[in-house]
Coordinates of C-alpha atoms and ligand atoms in Angstrom, one line a residue:
M1 CA 33.0 -11.4 -8.1
T2 CA 34.1 -13.4 -11.2
V3 CA 36.5 -16.0 -9.7
V4 CA 38.0 -18.0 -12.6
G5 CA 38.7 -21.6 -11.8
Q6 CA 37.7 -21.4 -8.2
R7 CA 34.2 -21.6 -6.9
L8 CA 32.7 -19.3 -4.3
T9 CA 31.4 -21.0 -1.2
R10 CA 28.7 -19.5 1.0
D11 CA 27.3 -20.6 4.4
A12 CA 24.1 -19.8 6.2
F13 CA 24.1 -16.5 8.2
I14 CA 22.8 -17.3 11.7
G15 CA 23.2 -15.2 14.9
G16 CA 25.6 -12.8 13.1
E17 CA 28.0 -15.7 12.0
W18 CA 28.5 -17.9 9.0
H19 CA 27.6 -21.5 9.6
A20 CA 28.0 -24.5 7.2
A21 CA 24.9 -26.7 7.0
R22 CA 24.8 -29.1 10.0
S23 CA 24.6 -31.9 7.4
G24 CA 27.7 -30.6 5.7
R25 CA 25.8 -30.5 2.4
R26 CA 26.1 -27.9 -0.3
F27 CA 24.2 -27.2 -3.5
A28 CA 25.3 -25.7 -6.7
S29 CA 24.6 -22.1 -7.8
I30 CA 24.5 -21.9 -11.6
D31 CA 25.1 -18.8 -13.7
P32 CA 22.3 -19.0 -16.2
S33 CA 24.2 -16.8 -18.6
T34 CA 26.8 -19.5 -19.1
G35 CA 25.6 -22.6 -17.4
E36 CA 28.7 -22.4 -15.2
H37 CA 28.5 -23.9 -11.7
F38 CA 30.2 -21.0 -9.9
A39 CA 29.3 -21.3 -6.3
D40 CA 28.6 -23.9 -3.6
I41 CA 26.0 -22.9 -1.1
A42 CA 25.2 -24.4 2.4
E43 CA 22.1 -26.6 2.0
G44 CA 20.1 -25.8 5.1
G45 CA 17.9 -28.4 6.6
A46 CA 15.4 -28.5 9.4
D47 CA 18.1 -28.4 12.0
D48 CA 19.7 -25.3 10.5
I49 CA 16.3 -23.6 10.3
D50 CA 15.7 -24.5 14.0
A51 CA 19.1 -22.9 14.9
A52 CA 18.2 -19.8 13.0
V53 CA 14.7 -19.5 14.4
R54 CA 16.0 -20.0 18.0
S55 CA 18.6 -17.3 17.3
A56 CA 15.9 -15.0 16.1
A57 CA 13.7 -15.8 19.1
A58 CA 16.6 -14.9 21.4
A59 CA 17.2 -11.6 19.6
F60 CA 13.6 -10.6 19.5
P61 CA 13.0 -9.2 23.0
S62 CA 15.8 -6.7 23.0
W63 CA 15.4 -5.7 19.3
S64 CA 11.7 -5.1 19.8
A65 CA 12.4 -3.1 23.0
R66 CA 14.7 -0.7 21.1
K67 CA 13.3 2.7 20.5
P68 CA 11.7 2.8 17.0
L69 CA 14.0 5.8 16.2
D70 CA 17.0 3.6 16.9
R71 CA 15.8 0.7 14.7
G72 CA 14.9 3.3 12.0
R73 CA 18.5 4.8 12.1
I74 CA 20.0 1.3 11.7
L75 CA 17.9 0.7 8.6
L76 CA 18.7 4.1 7.2
K77 CA 22.4 3.3 7.7
L78 CA 21.8 0.0 5.8
A79 CA 20.1 1.9 3.0
E80 CA 23.2 4.0 2.6
R81 CA 25.5 1.0 2.7
L82 CA 23.5 -0.8 0.1
N83 CA 23.8 2.1 -2.3
A84 CA 27.5 2.3 -1.6
E85 CA 27.8 -1.5 -2.4
A86 CA 25.4 -1.4 -5.4
E87 CA 28.0 -2.4 -7.9
M88 CA 29.2 -5.4 -6.0
L89 CA 25.7 -6.6 -5.1
A90 CA 24.4 -6.1 -8.7
A91 CA 27.4 -8.1 -10.1
L92 CA 26.5 -10.9 -7.7
E93 CA 22.8 -10.7 -8.6
T94 CA 23.6 -10.8 -12.3
R95 CA 25.8 -13.8 -11.9
D96 CA 23.2 -15.7 -9.9
S97 CA 20.0 -14.8 -11.8
G98 CA 21.1 -13.8 -15.3
K99 CA 19.6 -10.3 -14.9
P100 CA 21.2 -7.7 -17.1
T101 CA 23.4 -5.3 -15.1
D102 CA 21.1 -2.3 -15.4
I103 CA 18.2 -4.3 -13.9
A104 CA 20.3 -5.7 -11.2
V105 CA 21.6 -2.2 -10.2
S106 CA 18.0 -0.9 -10.2
D107 CA 17.0 -3.8 -8.0
V108 CA 19.7 -3.0 -5.5
R109 CA 18.7 0.7 -5.5
G110 CA 15.2 -0.5 -4.9
T111 CA 16.5 -2.6 -2.0
A112 CA 18.1 0.5 -0.5
R113 CA 14.9 2.4 -1.0
Y114 CA 12.9 -0.2 1.0
F115 CA 15.3 0.3 4.0
E116 CA 15.2 4.1 3.5
Y117 CA 11.4 4.1 3.4
Y118 CA 10.8 1.8 6.3
G119 CA 13.7 3.3 8.3
G120 CA 12.0 6.7 8.0
L121 CA 8.7 5.2 9.0
A122 CA 9.9 3.6 12.2
D123 CA 9.1 6.5 14.5
K124 CA 5.9 7.5 12.7
L125 CA 3.7 4.5 13.0
Q126 CA 1.3 5.7 15.6
G127 CA -1.9 4.1 17.0
E128 CA -5.2 5.8 17.8
T129 CA -7.0 6.9 20.9
I130 CA -10.6 5.8 21.1
P131 CA -13.1 8.1 22.8
L132 CA -14.9 6.2 25.5
G133 CA -15.9 9.2 27.7
E134 CA -14.0 10.7 30.6
D135 CA -13.8 7.5 32.8
Y136 CA -11.6 5.6 30.3
V137 CA -8.5 5.9 28.2
S138 CA -8.3 3.6 25.2
Y139 CA -5.6 3.4 22.6
T140 CA -4.1 1.1 20.0
R141 CA -0.5 -0.2 19.6
Y142 CA 1.1 -1.9 16.7
E143 CA 2.9 -4.9 18.1
P144 CA 5.5 -7.1 16.3
F145 CA 4.6 -10.8 16.0
G146 CA 8.0 -12.1 17.1
V147 CA 9.9 -14.3 14.6
V148 CA 8.8 -13.8 11.0
G149 CA 9.7 -16.4 8.3
V150 CA 10.3 -14.9 4.9
I151 CA 10.4 -17.2 1.8
I152 CA 11.8 -15.5 -1.3
P153 CA 11.6 -16.4 -5.0
W154 CA 14.3 -16.0 -7.6
N155 CA 13.0 -13.2 -9.9
G156 CA 14.0 -10.3 -7.7
P157 CA 16.1 -12.0 -5.1
I158 CA 17.5 -9.0 -3.2
Q159 CA 14.7 -6.6 -3.6
Q160 CA 12.0 -9.1 -2.8
A161 CA 13.9 -10.0 0.4
A162 CA 14.0 -6.3 1.3
R163 CA 10.3 -5.8 0.6
S164 CA 9.6 -8.2 3.5
V165 CA 12.7 -7.9 5.7
A166 CA 12.7 -4.1 6.0
P167 CA 9.1 -3.6 7.3
A168 CA 9.5 -6.8 9.5
L169 CA 12.6 -5.5 11.2
M170 CA 11.3 -1.9 11.4
T171 CA 8.3 -3.0 13.4
G172 CA 10.5 -4.9 15.8
N173 CA 10.3 -8.5 14.5
A174 CA 13.2 -10.8 14.1
V175 CA 13.6 -12.5 10.8
V176 CA 14.6 -15.9 9.3
A177 CA 14.7 -15.7 5.5
K178 CA 14.9 -18.6 3.1
P179 CA 16.1 -17.4 -0.4
A180 CA 15.2 -19.3 -3.5
E181 CA 17.6 -22.2 -4.3
Q182 CA 18.3 -20.6 -7.7
T183 CA 19.5 -17.3 -6.3
P184 CA 20.7 -17.4 -2.7
L185 CA 23.7 -15.1 -2.8
T186 CA 22.5 -11.5 -2.5
C187 CA 20.1 -12.3 0.4
L188 CA 23.1 -13.6 2.3
E189 CA 25.1 -10.4 1.5
L190 CA 22.1 -8.4 2.7
A191 CA 22.1 -10.1 6.1
R192 CA 25.9 -9.5 6.4
L193 CA 25.5 -5.8 5.6
A194 CA 22.6 -5.5 7.9
F195 CA 24.6 -7.0 10.7
E196 CA 27.5 -4.7 10.0
C197 CA 25.2 -1.7 10.1
G198 CA 23.9 -2.5 13.5
V199 CA 21.1 -5.0 13.1
P200 CA 21.9 -7.2 16.2
A201 CA 23.1 -10.8 15.9
G202 CA 20.1 -13.1 15.4
A203 CA 17.6 -10.4 14.4
F204 CA 18.1 -11.2 10.7
N205 CA 19.2 -14.7 9.7
V206 CA 19.4 -16.3 6.3
V207 CA 19.3 -20.1 5.7
P208 CA 19.7 -21.1 2.1
G209 CA 18.3 -24.5 1.0
F210 CA 15.5 -26.2 -0.8
G211 CA 11.8 -25.3 -0.5
E212 CA 10.4 -28.6 0.4
V213 CA 13.0 -29.0 3.2
A214 CA 14.2 -25.7 4.6
G215 CA 11.2 -23.7 3.4
A216 CA 8.7 -26.2 4.8
A217 CA 10.6 -26.4 8.1
L218 CA 10.5 -22.6 8.5
V219 CA 6.7 -22.5 8.1
E220 CA 6.2 -25.4 10.5
H221 CA 8.5 -24.2 13.2
P222 CA 6.6 -23.6 16.4
L223 CA 8.5 -20.3 17.2
V224 CA 7.6 -18.7 13.9
S225 CA 4.6 -16.4 14.3
K226 CA 4.1 -15.0 10.8
V227 CA 5.2 -15.9 7.3
A228 CA 5.6 -13.8 4.2
F229 CA 5.7 -15.9 1.1
T230 CA 6.3 -14.9 -2.6
G231 CA 6.2 -17.5 -5.3
S232 CA 3.9 -19.9 -7.1
V233 CA 0.2 -20.6 -6.4
D234 CA 0.9 -24.3 -5.7
T235 CA 3.6 -23.6 -3.2
G236 CA 1.5 -20.8 -1.7
R237 CA -1.3 -23.2 -1.0
L238 CA 1.1 -25.6 0.8
V239 CA 2.5 -22.7 2.8
A240 CA -1.0 -21.4 3.7
S241 CA -2.2 -24.9 4.7
A242 CA 0.8 -25.4 7.0
A243 CA 0.3 -21.9 8.5
A244 CA -3.4 -22.6 8.9
K245 CA -2.6 -25.7 11.0
R246 CA -0.6 -23.5 13.3
L247 CA -3.1 -20.6 13.0
I248 CA -0.4 -18.1 12.1
P249 CA -1.0 -15.3 9.6
V250 CA 0.6 -15.4 6.2
T251 CA 1.2 -12.8 3.4
L252 CA 1.0 -14.5 0.1
E253 CA 2.2 -12.9 -3.1
L254 CA 1.5 -15.4 -5.9
G255 CA 1.9 -13.9 -9.3
G256 CA -0.7 -13.4 -12.0
K257 CA -1.8 -13.2 -15.6
S258 CA -2.3 -9.5 -15.4
P259 CA -4.5 -7.8 -18.1
H260 CA -3.1 -4.7 -19.9
I261 CA -5.7 -2.8 -21.8
I262 CA -5.2 -0.3 -24.7
F263 CA -8.3 1.7 -25.5
A264 CA -8.8 3.3 -28.9
D265 CA -8.3 6.8 -27.5
A266 CA -4.9 6.0 -25.9
D267 CA -1.6 7.5 -27.0
I268 CA -0.9 4.5 -29.1
E269 CA 2.9 4.9 -29.4
A270 CA 3.3 5.2 -25.6
A271 CA 0.8 2.4 -24.9
A272 CA 2.6 0.0 -27.3
K273 CA 5.9 0.8 -25.7
G274 CA 4.4 0.4 -22.2
A275 CA 2.9 -3.0 -23.2
W276 CA 6.2 -4.2 -24.6
L277 CA 8.1 -3.2 -21.4
G278 CA 5.3 -4.7 -19.3
I279 CA 6.1 -8.2 -20.6
N280 CA 9.8 -8.0 -21.5
V281 CA 11.5 -6.4 -18.6
N282 CA 13.5 -9.0 -16.6
A283 CA 12.6 -11.5 -19.5
G284 CA 9.0 -11.5 -18.3
Q285 CA 9.9 -13.0 -14.9
I286 CA 7.9 -10.5 -12.9
C287 CA 4.9 -11.5 -10.9
S288 CA 3.0 -8.4 -12.0
A289 CA 4.1 -8.6 -15.7
G290 CA 1.3 -7.4 -18.1
S291 CA 1.0 -10.8 -19.8
R292 CA -2.5 -10.5 -21.3
L293 CA -2.8 -7.6 -23.7
F294 CA -6.3 -6.5 -24.7
V295 CA -6.3 -4.0 -27.6
H296 CA -9.3 -2.2 -29.1
S297 CA -10.0 -3.7 -32.5
S298 CA -9.6 -0.3 -34.2
V299 CA -6.0 0.0 -33.2
Y300 CA -5.1 -3.7 -32.9
D301 CA -3.1 -4.0 -36.2
E302 CA -1.2 -0.8 -35.4
V303 CA -0.3 -2.0 -31.9
V304 CA 0.7 -5.5 -33.0
A305 CA 2.9 -4.1 -35.8
R306 CA 4.6 -1.7 -33.3
L307 CA 5.2 -4.6 -30.8
Q308 CA 6.7 -6.7 -33.6
E309 CA 9.0 -3.8 -34.5
L310 CA 10.1 -3.4 -30.9
N311 CA 10.7 -7.2 -30.5
S312 CA 12.8 -7.2 -33.7
T313 CA 15.3 -4.9 -32.1
L314 CA 15.4 -6.5 -28.7
T315 CA 18.9 -7.6 -27.8
I316 CA 19.6 -10.8 -25.9
G317 CA 22.9 -11.7 -24.1
P318 CA 24.6 -12.7 -20.9
G319 CA 23.6 -10.6 -17.9
E320 CA 27.1 -9.0 -17.7
A321 CA 26.8 -7.9 -21.4
N322 CA 23.8 -5.7 -20.2
C323 CA 21.6 -6.3 -23.2
F324 CA 17.9 -5.6 -22.9
M325 CA 17.2 -9.2 -22.0
G326 CA 19.4 -11.8 -20.2
P327 CA 18.7 -15.5 -20.0
L328 CA 15.9 -17.0 -18.0
V329 CA 16.8 -17.9 -14.4
S330 CA 17.5 -21.6 -15.0
A331 CA 17.4 -24.4 -17.7
E332 CA 14.4 -25.8 -15.9
H333 CA 12.5 -22.6 -16.2
K334 CA 13.5 -22.1 -19.8
Q335 CA 12.0 -25.6 -20.5
K336 CA 8.7 -24.5 -18.9
V337 CA 8.5 -21.2 -20.8
D338 CA 9.4 -22.8 -24.2
S339 CA 6.8 -25.5 -23.6
Y340 CA 4.1 -22.9 -23.8
L341 CA 5.1 -22.1 -27.4
G342 CA 4.3 -25.7 -28.5
L343 CA 1.1 -25.5 -26.5
A344 CA 0.2 -22.1 -28.2
E345 CA 0.5 -23.8 -31.6
Q346 CA -1.6 -26.7 -30.5
E347 CA -4.2 -24.4 -29.3
G348 CA -4.3 -22.7 -32.7
A349 CA -2.5 -19.4 -31.8
A350 CA -0.1 -17.7 -34.2
V351 CA 3.4 -17.6 -32.7
H352 CA 5.6 -14.6 -33.6
V353 CA 9.1 -15.0 -32.4
G354 CA 11.3 -11.9 -32.1
G355 CA 14.6 -10.8 -30.7
Q356 CA 18.0 -10.5 -32.3
P357 CA 19.9 -13.7 -33.2
M358 CA 21.4 -15.7 -30.4
A359 CA 23.8 -17.9 -32.3
D360 CA 26.9 -16.7 -30.6
L361 CA 25.7 -16.8 -27.1
P362 CA 27.3 -19.1 -24.4
P363 CA 25.3 -22.2 -23.4
G364 CA 22.9 -20.4 -21.0
S365 CA 19.1 -20.6 -20.6
Y366 CA 18.2 -18.0 -23.2
T367 CA 14.8 -17.5 -24.8
R368 CA 13.4 -15.1 -27.3
P369 CA 10.5 -12.6 -26.9
V370 CA 7.2 -13.9 -28.3
L371 CA 3.9 -12.5 -29.3
L372 CA 0.9 -14.7 -29.5
T373 CA -2.0 -13.6 -31.7
G374 CA -5.2 -15.5 -32.7
V375 CA -5.6 -16.1 -29.0
S376 CA -8.9 -16.3 -27.0
N377 CA -9.1 -15.8 -23.3
D378 CA -10.1 -19.4 -22.6
M379 CA -6.9 -20.9 -24.0
R380 CA -4.3 -22.1 -21.5
V381 CA -1.7 -19.7 -22.8
A382 CA -4.1 -16.9 -21.8
R383 CA -4.9 -18.4 -18.4
E384 CA -1.7 -19.7 -17.0
E385 CA 1.3 -17.8 -15.8
I386 CA 4.1 -18.4 -18.2
F387 CA 6.6 -16.1 -16.4
G388 CA 8.6 -15.4 -19.5
P389 CA 8.7 -12.8 -22.4
V390 CA 5.5 -14.3 -24.0
L391 CA 2.6 -11.8 -24.6
V392 CA -0.9 -12.9 -25.6
I393 CA -2.8 -10.3 -27.6
I394 CA -6.6 -10.3 -27.7
P395 CA -8.8 -7.7 -29.5
F396 CA -11.9 -6.3 -28.0
E397 CA -14.8 -4.0 -29.0
T398 CA -16.5 -2.5 -25.9
D399 CA -15.5 -1.4 -22.4
D400 CA -17.9 -3.8 -20.8
E401 CA -16.5 -6.7 -22.8
V402 CA -12.8 -5.9 -22.0
V403 CA -13.6 -5.6 -18.3
A404 CA -15.3 -9.0 -18.3
L405 CA -12.4 -10.5 -20.2
A406 CA -9.8 -8.9 -17.9
N407 CA -11.6 -10.2 -14.8
D408 CA -12.1 -13.7 -16.3
S409 CA -8.9 -15.0 -14.7
E410 CA -8.0 -17.0 -11.6
Y411 CA -5.6 -14.2 -10.8
G412 CA -5.9 -10.7 -9.6
L413 CA -2.5 -9.1 -9.0
A414 CA -2.1 -6.1 -11.3
A415 CA -3.8 -4.5 -14.3
G416 CA -2.8 -1.7 -16.7
L417 CA -4.8 0.6 -18.9
W418 CA -4.1 3.3 -21.4
T419 CA -6.7 5.9 -22.2
T420 CA -6.9 9.7 -22.5
D421 CA -10.5 9.7 -21.1
L422 CA -10.4 10.4 -17.4
S423 CA -13.9 9.1 -16.7
R424 CA -13.1 5.8 -18.4
A425 CA -9.8 5.5 -16.5
H426 CA -11.4 5.8 -13.1
R427 CA -14.5 3.8 -14.1
V428 CA -12.5 0.8 -15.5
A429 CA -9.9 1.0 -12.7
A430 CA -12.8 0.6 -10.2
Q431 CA -14.2 -2.4 -12.1
L432 CA -11.0 -4.4 -12.5
Q433 CA -10.4 -7.2 -10.0
A434 CA -6.7 -6.5 -9.2
G435 CA -4.7 -5.3 -6.2
Q436 CA -3.2 -2.5 -8.2
V437 CA -4.2 -0.7 -11.4
F438 CA -1.7 1.3 -13.4
V439 CA -3.0 4.0 -15.7
N440 CA -0.9 5.3 -18.7
E441 CA 2.3 3.9 -17.2
Y442 CA 2.7 0.2 -16.4
W443 CA 4.2 -0.2 -12.9
A444 CA 3.4 3.4 -12.0
G445 CA 4.1 3.7 -8.2
G446 CA 6.9 2.6 -6.0
V447 CA 7.9 1.5 -2.5
E448 CA 5.3 3.9 -1.2
T449 CA 2.3 2.2 -3.0
P450 CA 0.8 -0.9 -1.4
F451 CA 1.1 -4.0 -3.5
G452 CA -0.6 -7.4 -3.4
G453 CA -3.3 -9.5 -4.9
V454 CA -6.8 -10.8 -4.8
K455 CA -8.1 -14.2 -5.9
N456 CA -5.3 -16.7 -6.6
S457 CA -2.7 -13.9 -6.6
G458 CA -2.8 -14.1 -2.8
Y459 CA -3.6 -11.9 0.1
G460 CA -2.0 -9.4 2.4
R461 CA 0.0 -6.4 1.3
E462 CA 3.6 -5.5 0.8
K463 CA 5.0 -2.0 0.3
G464 CA 3.8 1.3 1.8
V465 CA 2.4 1.8 5.2
A466 CA -0.1 -1.1 4.7
G467 CA 3.0 -3.3 4.1
A468 CA 4.4 -2.4 7.5
L469 CA 1.1 -3.0 9.3
D470 CA 1.0 -6.6 7.9
Y471 CA 4.0 -7.3 10.2
T472 CA 2.2 -6.2 13.3
Y473 CA -0.9 -7.1 15.2
L474 CA -3.1 -4.4 16.6
K475 CA -3.4 -4.3 20.4
T476 CA -6.1 -2.2 22.1
V477 CA -5.4 -1.1 25.6
T478 CA -8.3 0.3 27.6
L479 CA -8.2 1.5 31.2
R480 CA -10.6 2.8 33.7
L481 CA -9.4 6.0 35.2
H482 CA -11.3 5.9 38.5
P483 CA -11.2 2.3 39.7
H484 CA -14.5 1.4 41.3
P485 CA -16.3 -1.8 42.2
R486 CA -17.1 -4.1 39.3
P487 CA -20.3 -2.7 37.6
A488 CA -23.5 -4.8 37.7
P489 CA -24.0 -7.1 34.7
P490 CA -25.5 -5.4 31.7
T491 CA -29.3 -5.5 31.5
Q492 CA -31.2 -6.0 28.3
N493 CA -31.5 -2.3 27.8
D494 CA -27.9 -1.6 28.5
D495 CA -25.9 -0.7 25.4
S496 CA -22.6 -2.0 26.7
E497 CA -21.3 -5.3 25.3
L498 CA -19.2 -8.1 26.8
D499 CA -17.2 -9.9 24.1
Ligands
NAI501 P1 8.1 -21.8 -5.9 O1 6.9 -21.1 -5.4 O2 8.2 -23.3 -5.7 O3 9.4 -21.1 -5.1 C1 9.4 -19.9 -4.4 C2 10.0 -20.1 -3.0 O4 9.3 -21.1 -2.3 C3 11.5 -20.6 -3.1 O5 12.2 -20.0 -2.1 C4 11.3 -22.1 -2.8 O6 12.4 -22.7 -2.3 C5 10.2 -22.0 -1.8 N1 9.4 -23.3 -1.6 C6 9.2 -24.3 -2.5 N2 8.5 -25.3 -2.0 C7 8.2 -24.9 -0.7 C8 7.5 -25.5 0.4 N3 6.9 -26.7 0.2 N4 7.4 -24.9 1.6 C9 8.0 -23.7 1.7 N5 8.7 -23.1 0.8 C10 8.8 -23.7 -0.4 O7 8.3 -21.4 -7.4 P2 9.2 -22.0 -8.5 O8 9.0 -23.5 -8.6 O9 10.6 -21.5 -8.3 O10 8.6 -21.3 -9.8 C11 7.4 -21.9 -10.4 C12 6.5 -20.8 -11.0 O11 6.1 -20.0 -9.9 C13 7.2 -19.8 -11.9 O12 7.2 -20.4 -13.2 C14 6.3 -18.7 -11.8 O13 5.1 -18.9 -12.6 C15 5.8 -18.7 -10.4 N6 6.6 -17.7 -9.6 C16 6.0 -16.6 -9.2 C17 6.7 -15.6 -8.5 C18 6.1 -14.3 -8.0 O14 6.8 -13.3 -7.9 N7 4.9 -14.3 -7.5 C19 8.2 -15.8 -8.2 C20 8.7 -17.1 -8.6 C21 7.9 -18.0 -9.3
MG502 MG1 21.7 -19.2 -9.7

């Protein structure tokens, strides 16, 4: 995909065809590894969103009427195709986002896995029958909403698209996706491949563009009946408010400041490595990154020393060089992450900068891994999502204290803990306010395990069966087997209810 001296151009994918923006405008895609402006992307506006939503609405009746088995087979075919094209897609993702190649490949495999998982689930989502006695039959059906709007961030562009698009399509919805302006390319490729594998024209459209314009128009469009949003808390609030005005459901996945706890009885070597990975994979640009590390005071020095050692060997380079860490996604984001280091000093924390020298790197948005000690949980660096390789480390004494500290956060996405005591593992897991708790392996789980937040981390669930149900509404059908004249109205003693 490296085209020297010639930029790539990409249009919106609407109704199975490529369309330039109606305004004719394009925006630049920048390779954060080099700062190079390497692609020009159609800048979708409200009229492009309107065309995509209408195309989705037109495709919906026949797509939703297809046998679940048929929809499932198409998604399974797409899963195979994604695996076959993994190298091409990963190269594009690396170019657009700065991700090291290995992470990009793993993201593409994860994308394929979403289509495999939900493709396989298509003919297995079954309702219930409800016992009402011999005069009635009552059962439930999972119904698609219609047109689903999917708004995607830049930290896992293709796999976060798949996380929403696969279950939405599987359950019979049609989709309009709006990728992040920093990383639109792989989502467009995903739509093309889906179309080539048999997803009908219009069932999956992608309109790149800016959030305040294209994203907002998608949420406000009268034919959109459900929105899945992943991104920042502030934008999540805007999306939820716009959806509330239209009374449509939203899934919000809004990031966190996830606590990661190392108890004294843990396997310290494994725990330190786990904590290190928990903040440094993808340069910390992961919503569920374990960004607040709580370490029992008896092992605190040992863990900090081990983290410093690991940081000192951490390699940094262009995405294509496949070092441990690539650049941050954009110069703007680097500025935000770096600003927290100044803030940490102002707040009185000790800043330990790690990573191998970066002197010979091209002019990209690189940053270095950082440990912050001398931090208390009320400092801004311990409360705000930095979304970079910056780990705050806080010592604790007792289980009750660390649970209180971990829960003292506006967020509630993920939590991790390391212990060899089974009772403690289950007790603390139950006490933590988080959508998922990982024990003795950060990010334990997969496409099968439901994922989402509480508090400011959002609501609704992605992944697993729960993630599929979020793209449906439950319909109850009840019928009287022996039609008879309408019964008399219930008396006070009658136990039937009229809702
Ligand atoms: P953002 O929330 O503004 O962007 C995410 C998506 O929302 C993008 O596709 C964007 O175009 C769209 N968007 C923006 N404004 C919109 C609007 N008014 N209506 C509809 N859609 C809109 O996030 P941003 O500014 O890129 O990153 C800021 C911070 O958000 C990061 O530093 C990080 O802390 C957090 N974040 C969390 C993510 C997560 O996985 N939960 C992903 C990306 C960012
Ligand atoms: Mg880019």
